[in-house]
Coordinates of C-alpha atoms and ligand atoms in Angstrom, one line a residue:
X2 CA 63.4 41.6 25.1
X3 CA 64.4 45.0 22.9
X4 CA 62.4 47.9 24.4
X5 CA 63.0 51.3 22.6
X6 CA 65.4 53.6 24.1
X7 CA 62.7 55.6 25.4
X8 CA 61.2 53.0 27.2
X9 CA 64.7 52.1 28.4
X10 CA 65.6 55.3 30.3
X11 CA 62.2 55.3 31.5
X12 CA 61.6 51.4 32.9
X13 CA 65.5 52.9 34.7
X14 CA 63.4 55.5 36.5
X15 CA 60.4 53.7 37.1
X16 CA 63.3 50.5 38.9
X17 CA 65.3 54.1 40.9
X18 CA 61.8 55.0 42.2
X19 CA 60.9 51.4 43.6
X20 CA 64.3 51.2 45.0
X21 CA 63.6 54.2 46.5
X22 CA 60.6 53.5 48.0
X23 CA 61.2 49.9 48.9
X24 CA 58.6 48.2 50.6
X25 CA 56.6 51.2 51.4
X26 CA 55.5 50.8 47.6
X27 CA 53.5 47.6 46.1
X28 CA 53.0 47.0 42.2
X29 CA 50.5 44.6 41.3
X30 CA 50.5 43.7 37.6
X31 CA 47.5 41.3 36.2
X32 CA 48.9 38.7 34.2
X33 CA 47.5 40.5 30.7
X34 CA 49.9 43.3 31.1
X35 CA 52.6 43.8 28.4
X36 CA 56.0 42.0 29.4
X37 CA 57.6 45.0 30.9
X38 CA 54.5 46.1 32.8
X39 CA 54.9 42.5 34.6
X40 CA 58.5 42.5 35.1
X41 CA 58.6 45.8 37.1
X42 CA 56.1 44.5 39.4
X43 CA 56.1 43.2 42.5
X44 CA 53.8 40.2 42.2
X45 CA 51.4 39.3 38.9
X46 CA 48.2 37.4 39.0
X47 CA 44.9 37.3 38.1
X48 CA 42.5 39.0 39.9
X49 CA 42.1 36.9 42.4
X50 CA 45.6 35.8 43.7
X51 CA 45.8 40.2 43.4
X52 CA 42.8 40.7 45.8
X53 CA 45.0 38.8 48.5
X54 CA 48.0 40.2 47.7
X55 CA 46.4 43.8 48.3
X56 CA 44.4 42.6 51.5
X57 CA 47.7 40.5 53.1
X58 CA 50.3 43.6 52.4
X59 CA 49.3 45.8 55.5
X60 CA 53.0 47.4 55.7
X61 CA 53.4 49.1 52.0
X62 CA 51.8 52.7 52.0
X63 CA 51.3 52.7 48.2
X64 CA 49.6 50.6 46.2
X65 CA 50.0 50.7 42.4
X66 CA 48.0 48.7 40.4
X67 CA 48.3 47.4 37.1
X68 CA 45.6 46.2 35.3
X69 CA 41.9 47.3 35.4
X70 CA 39.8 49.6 37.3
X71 CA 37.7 47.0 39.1
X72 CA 40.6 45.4 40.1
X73 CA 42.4 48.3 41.7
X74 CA 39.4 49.1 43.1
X75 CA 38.7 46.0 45.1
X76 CA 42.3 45.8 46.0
X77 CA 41.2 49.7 47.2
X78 CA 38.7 48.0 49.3
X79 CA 40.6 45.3 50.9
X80 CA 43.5 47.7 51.6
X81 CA 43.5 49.7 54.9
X82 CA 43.1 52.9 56.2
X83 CA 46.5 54.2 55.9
X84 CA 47.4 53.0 52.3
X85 CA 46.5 54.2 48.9
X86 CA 45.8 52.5 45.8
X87 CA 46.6 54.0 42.1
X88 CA 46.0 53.0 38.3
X89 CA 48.3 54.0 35.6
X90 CA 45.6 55.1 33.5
X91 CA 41.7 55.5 34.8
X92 CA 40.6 54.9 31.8
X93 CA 41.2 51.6 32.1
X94 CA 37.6 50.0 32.6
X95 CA 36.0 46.8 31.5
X96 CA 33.6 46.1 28.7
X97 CA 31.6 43.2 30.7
X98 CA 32.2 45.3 33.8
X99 CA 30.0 48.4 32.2
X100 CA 26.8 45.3 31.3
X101 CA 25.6 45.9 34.6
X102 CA 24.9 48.7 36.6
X103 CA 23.2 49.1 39.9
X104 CA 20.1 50.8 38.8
X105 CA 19.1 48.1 36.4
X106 CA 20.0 45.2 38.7
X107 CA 18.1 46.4 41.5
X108 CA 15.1 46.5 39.2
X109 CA 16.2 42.6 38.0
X110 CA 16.3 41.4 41.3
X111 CA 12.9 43.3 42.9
X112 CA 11.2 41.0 39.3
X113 CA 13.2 37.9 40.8
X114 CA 12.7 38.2 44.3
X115 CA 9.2 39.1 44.1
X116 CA 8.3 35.3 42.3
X117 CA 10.8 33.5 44.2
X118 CA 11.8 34.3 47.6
X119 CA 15.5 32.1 48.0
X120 CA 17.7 33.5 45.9
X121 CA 21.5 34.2 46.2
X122 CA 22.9 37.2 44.5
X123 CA 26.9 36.2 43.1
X124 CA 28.6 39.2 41.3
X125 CA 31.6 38.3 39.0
X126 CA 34.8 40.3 40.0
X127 CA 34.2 42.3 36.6
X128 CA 31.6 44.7 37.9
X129 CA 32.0 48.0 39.8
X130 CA 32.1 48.3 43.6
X131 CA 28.7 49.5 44.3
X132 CA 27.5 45.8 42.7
X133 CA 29.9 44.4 44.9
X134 CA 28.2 46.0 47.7
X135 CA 25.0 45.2 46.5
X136 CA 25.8 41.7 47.1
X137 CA 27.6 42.3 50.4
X138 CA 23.6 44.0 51.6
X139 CA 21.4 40.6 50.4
X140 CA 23.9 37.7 51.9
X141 CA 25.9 36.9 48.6
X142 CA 29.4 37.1 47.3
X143 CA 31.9 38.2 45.1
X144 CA 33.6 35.2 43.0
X145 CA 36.4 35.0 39.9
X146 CA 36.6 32.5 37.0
X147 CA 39.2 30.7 39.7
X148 CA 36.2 30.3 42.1
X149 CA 33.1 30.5 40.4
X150 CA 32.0 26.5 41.0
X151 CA 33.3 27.2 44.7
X152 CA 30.9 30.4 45.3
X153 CA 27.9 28.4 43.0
X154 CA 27.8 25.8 45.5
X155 CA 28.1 27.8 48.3
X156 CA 24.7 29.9 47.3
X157 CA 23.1 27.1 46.5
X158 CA 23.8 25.1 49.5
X159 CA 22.0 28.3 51.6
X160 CA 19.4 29.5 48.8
X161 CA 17.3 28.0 46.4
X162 CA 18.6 30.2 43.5
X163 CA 21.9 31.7 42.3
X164 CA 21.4 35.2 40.7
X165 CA 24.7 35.9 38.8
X166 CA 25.9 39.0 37.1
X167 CA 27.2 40.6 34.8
X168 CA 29.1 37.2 32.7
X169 CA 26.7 35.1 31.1
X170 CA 29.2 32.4 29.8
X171 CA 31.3 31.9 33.0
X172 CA 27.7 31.5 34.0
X173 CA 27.1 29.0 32.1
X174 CA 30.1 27.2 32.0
X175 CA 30.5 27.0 35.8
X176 CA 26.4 25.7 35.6
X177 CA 27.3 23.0 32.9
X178 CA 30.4 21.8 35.1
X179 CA 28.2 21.4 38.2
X180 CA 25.9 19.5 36.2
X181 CA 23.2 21.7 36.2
X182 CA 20.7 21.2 33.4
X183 CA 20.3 23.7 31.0
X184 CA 16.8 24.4 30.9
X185 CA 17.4 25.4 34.9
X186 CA 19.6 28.3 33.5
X187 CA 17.7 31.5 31.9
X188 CA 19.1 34.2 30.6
X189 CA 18.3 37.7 32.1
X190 CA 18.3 40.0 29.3
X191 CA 18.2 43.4 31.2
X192 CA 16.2 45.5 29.1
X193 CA 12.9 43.7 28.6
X194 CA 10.2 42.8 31.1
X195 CA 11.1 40.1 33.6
X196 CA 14.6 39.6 31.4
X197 CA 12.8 38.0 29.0
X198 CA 11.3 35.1 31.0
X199 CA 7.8 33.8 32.0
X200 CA 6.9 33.4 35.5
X201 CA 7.1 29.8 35.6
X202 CA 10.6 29.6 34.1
X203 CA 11.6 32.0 36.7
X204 CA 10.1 29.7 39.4
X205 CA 11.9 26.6 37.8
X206 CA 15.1 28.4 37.4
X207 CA 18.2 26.9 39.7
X208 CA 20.2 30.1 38.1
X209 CA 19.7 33.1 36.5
X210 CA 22.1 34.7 34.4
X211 CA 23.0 38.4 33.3
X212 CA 22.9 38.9 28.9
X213 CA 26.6 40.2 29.6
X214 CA 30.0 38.9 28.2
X215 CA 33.7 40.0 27.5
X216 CA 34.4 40.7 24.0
X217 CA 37.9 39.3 24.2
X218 CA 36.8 36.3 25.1
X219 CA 33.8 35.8 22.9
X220 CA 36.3 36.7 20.0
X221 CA 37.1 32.5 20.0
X222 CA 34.7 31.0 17.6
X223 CA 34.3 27.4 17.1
X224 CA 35.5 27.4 13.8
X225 CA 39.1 28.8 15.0
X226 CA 39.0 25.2 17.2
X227 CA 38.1 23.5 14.2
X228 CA 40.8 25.3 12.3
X229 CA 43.7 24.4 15.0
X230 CA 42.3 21.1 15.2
X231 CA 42.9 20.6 11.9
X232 CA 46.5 22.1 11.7
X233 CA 47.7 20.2 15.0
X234 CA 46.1 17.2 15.6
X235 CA 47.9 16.1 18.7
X236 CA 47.3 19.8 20.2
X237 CA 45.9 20.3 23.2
X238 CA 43.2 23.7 23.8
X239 CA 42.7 25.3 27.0
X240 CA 40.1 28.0 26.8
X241 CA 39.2 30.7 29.7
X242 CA 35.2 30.5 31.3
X243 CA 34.3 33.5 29.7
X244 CA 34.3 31.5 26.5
X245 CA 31.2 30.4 25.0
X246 CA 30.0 27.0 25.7
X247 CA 30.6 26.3 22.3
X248 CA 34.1 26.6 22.4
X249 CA 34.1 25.3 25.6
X250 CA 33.0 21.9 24.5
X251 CA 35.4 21.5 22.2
X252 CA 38.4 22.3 24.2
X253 CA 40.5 20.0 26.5
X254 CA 40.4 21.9 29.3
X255 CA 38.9 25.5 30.6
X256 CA 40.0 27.4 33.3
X257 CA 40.7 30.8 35.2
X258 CA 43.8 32.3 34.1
X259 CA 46.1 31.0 37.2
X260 CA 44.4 27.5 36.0
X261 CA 45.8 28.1 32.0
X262 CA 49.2 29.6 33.3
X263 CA 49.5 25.8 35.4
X264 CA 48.5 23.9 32.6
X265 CA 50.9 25.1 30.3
X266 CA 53.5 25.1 33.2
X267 CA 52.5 21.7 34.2
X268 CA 52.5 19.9 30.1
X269 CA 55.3 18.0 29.3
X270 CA 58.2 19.1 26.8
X271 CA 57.3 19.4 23.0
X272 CA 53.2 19.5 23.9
X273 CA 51.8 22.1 21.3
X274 CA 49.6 24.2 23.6
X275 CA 46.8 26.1 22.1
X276 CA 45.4 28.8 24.2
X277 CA 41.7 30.8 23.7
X278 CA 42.5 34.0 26.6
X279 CA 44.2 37.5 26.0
X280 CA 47.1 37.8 23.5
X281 CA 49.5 39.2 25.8
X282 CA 49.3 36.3 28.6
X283 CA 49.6 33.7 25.6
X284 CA 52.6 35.6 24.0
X285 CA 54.4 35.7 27.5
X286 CA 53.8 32.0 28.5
X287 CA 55.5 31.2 24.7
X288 CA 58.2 33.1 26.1
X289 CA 58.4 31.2 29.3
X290 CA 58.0 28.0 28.3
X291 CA 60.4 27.8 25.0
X292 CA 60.5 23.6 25.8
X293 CA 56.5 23.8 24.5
X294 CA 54.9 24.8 21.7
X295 CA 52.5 27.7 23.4
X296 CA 50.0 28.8 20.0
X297 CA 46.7 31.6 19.9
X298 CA 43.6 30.4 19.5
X299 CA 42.8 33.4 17.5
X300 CA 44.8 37.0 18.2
X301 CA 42.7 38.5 20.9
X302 CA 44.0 41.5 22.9
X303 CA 42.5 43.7 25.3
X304 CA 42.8 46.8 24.7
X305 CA 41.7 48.4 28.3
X306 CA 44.5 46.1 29.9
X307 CA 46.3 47.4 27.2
X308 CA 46.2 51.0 28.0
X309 CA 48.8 50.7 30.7
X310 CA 52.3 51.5 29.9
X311 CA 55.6 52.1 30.9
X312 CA 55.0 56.0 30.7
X313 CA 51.6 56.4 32.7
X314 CA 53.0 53.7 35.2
X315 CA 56.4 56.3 35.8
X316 CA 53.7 59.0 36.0
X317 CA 51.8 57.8 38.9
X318 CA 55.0 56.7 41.0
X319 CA 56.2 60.3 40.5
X320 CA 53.2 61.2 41.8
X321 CA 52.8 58.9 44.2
X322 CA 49.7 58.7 46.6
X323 CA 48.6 61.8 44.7
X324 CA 47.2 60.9 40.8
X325 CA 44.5 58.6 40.0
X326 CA 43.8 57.7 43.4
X327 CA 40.8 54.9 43.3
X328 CA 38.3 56.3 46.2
X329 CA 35.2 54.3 47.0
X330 CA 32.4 56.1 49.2
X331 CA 32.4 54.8 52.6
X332 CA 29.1 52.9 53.0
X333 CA 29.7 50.8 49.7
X334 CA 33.2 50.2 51.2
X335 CA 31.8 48.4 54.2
X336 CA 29.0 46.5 52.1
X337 CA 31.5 46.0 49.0
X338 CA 34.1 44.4 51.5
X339 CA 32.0 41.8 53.1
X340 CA 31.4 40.0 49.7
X341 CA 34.6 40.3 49.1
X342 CA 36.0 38.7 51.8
X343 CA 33.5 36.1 51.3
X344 CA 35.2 35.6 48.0
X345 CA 38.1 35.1 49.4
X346 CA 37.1 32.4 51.8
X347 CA 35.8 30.8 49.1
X348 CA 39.3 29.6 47.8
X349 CA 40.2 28.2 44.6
X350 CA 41.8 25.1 45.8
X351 CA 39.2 22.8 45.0
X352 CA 38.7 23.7 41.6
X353 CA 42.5 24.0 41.3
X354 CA 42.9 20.6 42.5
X355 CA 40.6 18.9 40.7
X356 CA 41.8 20.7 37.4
X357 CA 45.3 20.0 38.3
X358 CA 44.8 16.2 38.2
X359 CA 42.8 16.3 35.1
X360 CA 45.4 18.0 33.8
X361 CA 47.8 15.1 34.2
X362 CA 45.1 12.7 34.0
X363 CA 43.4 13.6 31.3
X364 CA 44.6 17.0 29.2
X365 CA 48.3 17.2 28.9
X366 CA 50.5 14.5 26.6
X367 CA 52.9 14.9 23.7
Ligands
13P15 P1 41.0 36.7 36.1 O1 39.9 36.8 37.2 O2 41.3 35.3 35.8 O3 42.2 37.4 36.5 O4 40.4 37.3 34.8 C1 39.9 38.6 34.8 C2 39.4 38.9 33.5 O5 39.1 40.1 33.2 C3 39.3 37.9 32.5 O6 38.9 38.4 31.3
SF4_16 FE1 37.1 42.9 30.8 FE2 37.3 41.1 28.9 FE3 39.3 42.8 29.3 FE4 38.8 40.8 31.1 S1 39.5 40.6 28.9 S2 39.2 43.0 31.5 S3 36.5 40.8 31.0 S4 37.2 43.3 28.6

């Protein structure tokens, strides 16, 4: 790939630095980073495969972390004592991550708890650390799109009732996989009185759902599948949970992003691949698959994940241990790290698995 010469000199200091460092330093990149923001790092994943990555790497001191501020903050809390963990830019947040905030779920779950009494509270990775925590304090866990069906059965093995926030469609998606009906999934729409729901629906509820969603991923409309459809009949579309059941239905397949990146990796030669996730993970698997046909869906780029570059990333290793430093008070820490190692008990191998074979079996042809 052509970079400009700018970018050149400086992806030259940014590779002296990590040579320098060696493996006192750790860069994660999530896999919607630009190109060059993934090929300087050490490791890229989704934000799941990153939490363990951050929890397993005891020995490195410093922590850089390329993607968005939840997800250098949980690798914060996973990390230990004597290491620190940096974003490029703080300013890179999370739409669906800002949809919930602790104040206003407290308030949501004194309404819930106080008509039903088993409930299971499951915070999507998305959310900030004090949510996190939240869940750590009532028994519940953290989960990603990679282990959402995983952490839903676990709650509802122990508890009557899943309570999960903020993403209403990986929600529902993960509720329509296990088979669960849809009029035992309400909506919880934040600002009015009991969300919006009676009593009795509350009572009949299996799982209750936060009004929140990514606008990257809500971007796919069905007419865009209808459109593709049209254009390349023998296509196959792969869309990400945070989809809406719309689109969902009328894909071939929908998974976490590890799940997409293995489906395209797994199709056989020539297969047009049409993907509904974030522009910059498409554009790269194109790249790295040049034997398949790797399409958009519709352009849809995120800006926040967007907002790292090349220049703030040589900034903070300059700086290292020293500029935007993620901190995360003590007592959430404790309470924030139990549900996250909950999550990551919960491992994605069974979803994989099944979604690999259906991926031969049933997704991927010419
Ligand atoms: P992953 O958990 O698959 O990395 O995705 C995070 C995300 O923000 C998707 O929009
Ligand atoms: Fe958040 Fe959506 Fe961006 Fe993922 S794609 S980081 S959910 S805004």
């Amino acid at each position: 790939m052509q970079h400009d010469p700018d970018d050149k000199e400086i992806i030259e200091q940014i590779l002296s630095i990590k040579e320098a460092l060696g493996e006192k330093l750790l860069i994660l990149t999530h896999h919607y980073q630009r190109k060059e923001i993934v090929d300087l790092g050490n490791y890229r994943g989704d934000s799941f495969g990153l939490s363990q990555k951050a929890a397993a790497h005891k020995g490195a001191r410093f922590i850089v972390f390329c993607g968005v501020h939840f997800m250098a903050e949980s690798a914060e809390i996973l990390s230990q004592p004597h290491q620190t963990v940096q974003i490029p830019d703080l300013e890179a947040g999370c739409w669906m991550a800002d949809m919930a905030d602790i104040q206003t779920v407290e308030r949501a779950w004194g309404e819930v708890t106080s008509i039903a009494e088993s409930v299971m509270p499951i915070v999507y990775m998305n959310s900030g650390a004090d949510l996190k925590a939240f869940c750590g304090r009532h028994g519940g866990t953290v989960c990603t799109s990679s282990n959402a069906p995983a952490a839903f059965r676990w709650g509802l093995s122990q508890r009557e009732k899943v309570f999960f926030f903020p993403d209403l469609h990986l929600g529902r998606n993960t509720g329509n996989q296990m088979g669960i009906r849809p009029e035992e999934m309400i909506v919880w729409k934040p600002e009015e009185p009991l969300g919006g729901n009676t009593t009795e629906s509350i009572k009949k509820a299996k799982v209750v759902l936060w009004d929140g969603y990514c606008l990257v991923h809500t971007r796919f409309r069905v007419e865009h599948v209808l459109k593709m459809r049209e254009r390349f009949p023998h296509a196959k579309i792969v869309v990400h949970p945070e989809c809406t059941q719309e689109v969902v239905a009328l894909a071939d397949a929908v998974g976490s992003t590890s799940f997409i990146v293995k489906y395209v990796e797994n199709a056989l030669p020539s297969t047009t691949i049409i993907v509904g996730t974030e522009i910059n993970l498409i554009n790269r698997l194109a790249l790295e698959n040049p034997d398949k046909n790797v399409l958009d869906l519709h352009y849809s780029l995120c800006p926040n994940m967007a907002k790292i570059n090349v220049k703030n990333l040589l900034w903070a290793l300059e700086n290292i241990g020293q500029v935007n430093v993620i901190t995360v008070p003590k007592g959430i820490k404790t309470d924030a790290r139990m549900a996250l190692n909950r999550m990551l008990a919960l491992a994605p191998e069974t979803t994989l698995q099944r979604n690999r074979e259906s991926v031969s079996e049933r997704h991927v042809g010419t």
